[in-house]
mmCIF file of C-alpha atoms in Angstrom:
data_model
loop_
_atom_site.group_PDB
_atom_site.id
_atom_site.type_symbol
_atom_site.label_atom_id
_atom_site.label_comp_id
_atom_site.label_asym_id
_atom_site.label_seq_id
_atom_site.Cartn_x
_atom_site.Cartn_y
_atom_site.Cartn_z
ATOM 1 C CA MET B 1 19.000 -19.260 -15.153
ATOM 2 C CA ALA B 2 15.285 -19.378 -15.978
ATOM 3 C CA ARG B 3 13.721 -22.810 -16.308
ATOM 4 C CA VAL B 4 12.811 -22.081 -19.931
ATOM 5 C CA SER B 5 14.797 -20.303 -22.596
ATOM 6 C CA PRO B 6 14.067 -16.677 -23.471
ATOM 7 C CA VAL B 7 12.287 -15.720 -26.683
ATOM 8 C CA PRO B 8 13.492 -12.446 -28.235
ATOM 9 C CA SER B 9 10.981 -9.952 -29.565
ATOM 10 C CA SER B 10 12.389 -10.527 -33.073
ATOM 11 C CA ALA B 11 10.819 -14.011 -33.005
ATOM 12 C CA LEU B 12 7.329 -12.558 -32.583
ATOM 13 C CA PRO B 13 4.897 -11.024 -35.074
ATOM 14 C CA PRO B 14 5.582 -7.273 -35.395
ATOM 15 C CA ARG B 15 2.440 -6.142 -33.506
ATOM 16 C CA ILE B 16 3.291 -8.363 -30.531
ATOM 17 C CA ALA B 17 6.999 -7.494 -30.721
ATOM 18 C CA GLU B 18 6.027 -3.835 -30.372
ATOM 19 C CA ILE B 19 4.089 -4.573 -27.171
ATOM 20 C CA PHE B 20 6.984 -6.717 -25.915
ATOM 21 C CA GLU B 21 9.490 -3.887 -26.425
ATOM 22 C CA ALA B 22 7.217 -1.227 -24.933
ATOM 23 C CA TYR B 23 6.672 -3.330 -21.824
ATOM 24 C CA ALA B 24 10.350 -4.283 -21.503
ATOM 25 C CA GLY B 25 11.560 -0.759 -22.139
ATOM 26 C CA THR B 26 9.043 1.669 -20.692
ATOM 27 C CA TYR B 27 6.866 -0.106 -18.139
ATOM 28 C CA GLY B 28 9.870 -1.198 -16.102
ATOM 29 C CA PRO B 29 12.925 -3.409 -16.390
ATOM 30 C CA PHE B 30 10.910 -6.578 -17.106
ATOM 31 C CA ARG B 31 12.752 -7.903 -20.176
ATOM 32 C CA ASN B 32 13.601 -11.280 -18.635
ATOM 33 C CA GLN B 33 9.985 -11.783 -17.630
ATOM 34 C CA VAL B 34 8.519 -10.881 -21.021
ATOM 35 C CA GLU B 35 11.151 -12.995 -22.830
ATOM 36 C CA VAL B 36 9.829 -16.033 -20.967
ATOM 37 C CA MET B 37 6.198 -14.983 -21.407
ATOM 38 C CA ALA B 38 6.864 -14.715 -25.157
ATOM 39 C CA HIS B 39 6.582 -18.500 -25.437
ATOM 40 C CA VAL B 40 2.847 -17.689 -25.421
ATOM 41 C CA PRO B 41 2.515 -14.716 -27.785
ATOM 42 C CA ALA B 42 -1.140 -14.134 -26.845
ATOM 43 C CA ALA B 43 -0.011 -13.584 -23.245
ATOM 44 C CA VAL B 44 2.434 -10.884 -24.394
ATOM 45 C CA GLU B 45 -0.257 -9.349 -26.558
ATOM 46 C CA HIS B 46 -2.773 -9.034 -23.734
ATOM 47 C CA ILE B 47 -1.212 -9.010 -20.257
ATOM 48 C CA PRO B 48 1.530 -6.386 -20.694
ATOM 49 C CA ALA B 49 -0.787 -4.333 -22.908
ATOM 50 C CA LEU B 50 -3.411 -4.336 -20.148
ATOM 51 C CA LEU B 51 -0.859 -3.227 -17.552
ATOM 52 C CA MET B 52 0.454 -0.450 -19.778
ATOM 53 C CA ASP B 53 -3.110 0.746 -20.531
ATOM 54 C CA LEU B 54 -3.967 0.835 -16.818
ATOM 55 C CA LYS B 55 -0.803 2.774 -16.031
ATOM 56 C CA ARG B 56 -1.501 5.247 -18.830
ATOM 57 C CA GLU B 57 -5.097 5.802 -17.643
ATOM 58 C CA LYS B 58 -3.953 6.613 -14.074
ATOM 59 C CA ALA B 59 -7.371 5.785 -12.604
ATOM 60 C CA VAL B 60 -5.797 4.698 -9.305
ATOM 61 C CA PRO B 61 -2.969 6.788 -7.851
ATOM 62 C CA TRP B 62 0.299 4.958 -8.423
ATOM 63 C CA ARG B 63 1.220 4.956 -4.726
ATOM 64 C CA TYR B 64 -1.714 2.630 -3.987
ATOM 65 C CA ILE B 65 -0.886 0.313 -6.876
ATOM 66 C CA GLU B 66 2.720 0.012 -5.714
ATOM 67 C CA LEU B 67 1.698 -0.438 -2.070
ATOM 68 C CA ALA B 68 -0.551 -3.314 -3.095
ATOM 69 C CA ILE B 69 2.072 -4.901 -5.354
ATOM 70 C CA VAL B 70 4.841 -4.734 -2.758
ATOM 71 C CA VAL B 71 2.558 -6.119 -0.036
ATOM 72 C CA VAL B 72 1.380 -9.037 -2.186
ATOM 73 C CA SER B 73 4.929 -9.748 -3.363
ATOM 74 C CA LYS B 74 6.212 -9.760 0.221
ATOM 75 C CA LEU B 75 3.387 -12.077 1.294
ATOM 76 C CA ASN B 76 4.227 -14.431 -1.579
ATOM 77 C CA ASP B 77 7.983 -14.037 -1.010
ATOM 78 C CA CYS B 78 8.620 -13.043 -4.629
ATOM 79 C CA GLU B 79 12.062 -11.447 -4.598
ATOM 80 C CA TYR B 80 11.798 -10.560 -8.296
ATOM 81 C CA CYS B 81 8.664 -8.461 -7.797
ATOM 82 C CA VAL B 82 9.787 -6.851 -4.535
ATOM 83 C CA ALA B 83 13.091 -5.850 -6.145
ATOM 84 C CA HIS B 84 11.282 -4.323 -9.135
ATOM 85 C CA HIS B 85 8.546 -2.516 -7.216
ATOM 86 C CA ALA B 86 10.149 -1.393 -3.939
ATOM 87 C CA PRO B 87 12.176 1.361 -5.675
ATOM 88 C CA VAL B 88 8.998 2.666 -7.312
ATOM 89 C CA LEU B 89 7.211 2.669 -3.956
ATOM 90 C CA GLU B 90 10.151 4.612 -2.559
ATOM 91 C CA VAL B 91 9.627 7.239 -5.269
ATOM 92 C CA GLU B 92 5.978 7.304 -4.147
ATOM 93 C CA GLY B 93 7.084 8.374 -0.674
ATOM 94 C CA VAL B 94 7.717 5.265 1.408
ATOM 95 C CA SER B 95 11.303 4.974 2.652
ATOM 96 C CA GLN B 96 13.391 1.810 2.346
ATOM 97 C CA ALA B 97 12.967 1.269 6.088
ATOM 98 C CA GLY B 98 9.237 1.819 5.692
ATOM 99 C CA ILE B 99 9.074 -0.705 2.862
ATOM 100 C CA ALA B 100 10.968 -3.240 4.963
ATOM 101 C CA ARG B 101 8.227 -3.078 7.606
ATOM 102 C CA ILE B 102 5.242 -2.507 5.298
ATOM 103 C CA LEU B 103 3.377 -5.557 6.624
ATOM 104 C CA ASP B 104 3.396 -3.920 10.072
ATOM 105 C CA TYR B 105 1.025 -1.265 8.782
ATOM 106 C CA ASP B 106 -1.128 -0.513 11.857
ATOM 107 C CA ASP B 107 1.327 1.876 13.476
ATOM 108 C CA HIS B 108 3.479 2.658 10.431
ATOM 109 C CA PRO B 109 4.358 6.388 10.604
ATOM 110 C CA GLU B 110 4.673 6.803 6.810
ATOM 111 C CA LEU B 111 1.165 5.558 6.042
ATOM 112 C CA ASP B 112 -2.212 7.269 6.152
ATOM 113 C CA GLU B 113 -5.661 5.672 6.423
ATOM 114 C CA ALA B 114 -6.004 5.131 2.651
ATOM 115 C CA ASP B 115 -2.598 3.412 2.565
ATOM 116 C CA ARG B 116 -3.588 1.175 5.465
ATOM 117 C CA VAL B 117 -6.865 0.102 3.907
ATOM 118 C CA VAL B 118 -5.063 -0.728 0.626
ATOM 119 C CA ILE B 119 -2.537 -2.840 2.514
ATOM 120 C CA GLU B 120 -5.193 -4.615 4.541
ATOM 121 C CA TYR B 121 -7.256 -5.247 1.407
ATOM 122 C CA ALA B 122 -4.204 -6.594 -0.478
ATOM 123 C CA ILE B 123 -3.550 -8.991 2.397
ATOM 124 C CA GLN B 124 -7.162 -10.166 2.452
ATOM 125 C CA VAL B 125 -7.393 -10.625 -1.327
ATOM 126 C CA THR B 126 -4.153 -12.604 -1.254
ATOM 127 C CA GLN B 127 -4.795 -14.741 1.802
ATOM 128 C CA THR B 128 -8.548 -14.981 2.440
ATOM 129 C CA PRO B 129 -10.551 -13.558 -0.479
ATOM 130 C CA GLN B 130 -13.581 -15.655 0.374
ATOM 131 C CA ARG B 131 -13.797 -14.024 3.814
ATOM 132 C CA ILE B 132 -13.724 -10.331 2.882
ATOM 133 C CA ARG B 133 -16.604 -8.606 4.639
ATOM 134 C CA ASP B 134 -18.785 -5.661 3.649
ATOM 135 C CA ARG B 135 -17.008 -3.485 6.222
ATOM 136 C CA MET B 136 -13.824 -3.672 4.130
ATOM 137 C CA PHE B 137 -15.704 -2.342 1.092
ATOM 138 C CA GLU B 138 -17.185 0.452 3.175
ATOM 139 C CA ARG B 139 -13.665 1.428 4.215
ATOM 140 C CA LEU B 140 -12.431 1.232 0.616
ATOM 141 C CA ARG B 141 -15.341 3.386 -0.601
ATOM 142 C CA ALA B 142 -14.244 6.125 1.785
ATOM 143 C CA HIS B 143 -11.171 6.573 -0.451
ATOM 144 C CA PHE B 144 -11.921 4.953 -3.816
ATOM 145 C CA THR B 145 -14.630 4.766 -6.447
ATOM 146 C CA GLU B 146 -16.189 1.459 -7.459
ATOM 147 C CA ALA B 147 -14.039 1.415 -10.613
ATOM 148 C CA GLN B 148 -10.898 2.066 -8.564
ATOM 149 C CA ILE B 149 -11.775 -0.783 -6.189
ATOM 150 C CA VAL B 150 -12.211 -3.128 -9.149
ATOM 151 C CA GLU B 151 -8.879 -2.041 -10.645
ATOM 152 C CA LEU B 152 -7.137 -2.365 -7.298
ATOM 153 C CA THR B 153 -8.532 -5.903 -6.960
ATOM 154 C CA LEU B 154 -7.429 -6.724 -10.493
ATOM 155 C CA ARG B 155 -3.916 -5.437 -9.807
ATOM 156 C CA ILE B 156 -3.672 -7.404 -6.547
ATOM 157 C CA ALA B 157 -4.809 -10.617 -8.239
ATOM 158 C CA LEU B 158 -2.483 -10.070 -11.209
ATOM 159 C CA CYS B 159 0.391 -9.494 -8.834
ATOM 160 C CA GLY B 160 -0.253 -12.914 -7.315
ATOM 161 C CA PHE B 161 -0.171 -14.350 -10.834
ATOM 162 C CA PHE B 162 3.139 -12.638 -11.602
ATOM 163 C CA ASN B 163 4.632 -13.753 -8.264
ATOM 164 C CA ARG B 164 3.877 -17.381 -9.093
ATOM 165 C CA PHE B 165 4.873 -17.061 -12.755
ATOM 166 C CA ASN B 166 8.237 -15.487 -11.901
ATOM 167 C CA ASP B 167 9.047 -17.914 -9.098
ATOM 168 C CA ALA B 168 7.877 -21.112 -10.819
ATOM 169 C CA LEU B 169 9.887 -20.320 -13.945
ATOM 170 C CA MET B 170 12.829 -18.875 -11.986
ATOM 171 C CA ILE B 171 12.865 -15.591 -13.890
ATOM 172 C CA GLN B 172 16.245 -13.992 -13.327
ATOM 173 C CA MET B 173 16.607 -10.443 -12.051
ATOM 174 C CA GLU B 174 17.482 -7.858 -14.702
ATOM 175 C CA THR B 175 20.651 -5.872 -14.086
ATOM 176 C CA GLU B 176 18.623 -2.628 -13.816
ATOM 177 C CA ALA B 177 16.521 -4.092 -10.992
ATOM 178 C CA GLU B 178 19.561 -5.406 -9.148
ATOM 179 C CA GLN B 179 21.160 -1.959 -9.203
ATOM 180 C CA ALA B 180 18.048 -0.144 -7.938
#
């Protein structure tokens, strides 16, 4: 059980309840997460809305977003996030076996150079952000625009937030995620 009780969307103002339901129903099976987040309605109003806007805009190919999220979640040992995002990464073309060994990216047969730089960048942002060198940005620019690099960084950092949020509050896995 989560460390705090869930808050149903019906307890929120209509505008925020609409965001809550869109996030829980269309972004992914994240109802348990957003029910806990609903203790802070402003968080529901802004964080899920931001994620849904970014997904709708499709500025960064989804494969790279999911690669980054799964890598960060594995580094942070967040079972909730890995369980929710690994199936999406599989749809994006990385097998279950490939996902299991995603942190061994140097000689990974399912990954190309863009995938590898995303993984390496996600690791650096998560573990040693203060030591990222210009060479990494040169490598990123070979595949991504400045705006895409900023969004990728934002998504990596937000993933770290969600990993800690989910684990600290013991957010329970939704049935849909368990069955994936």
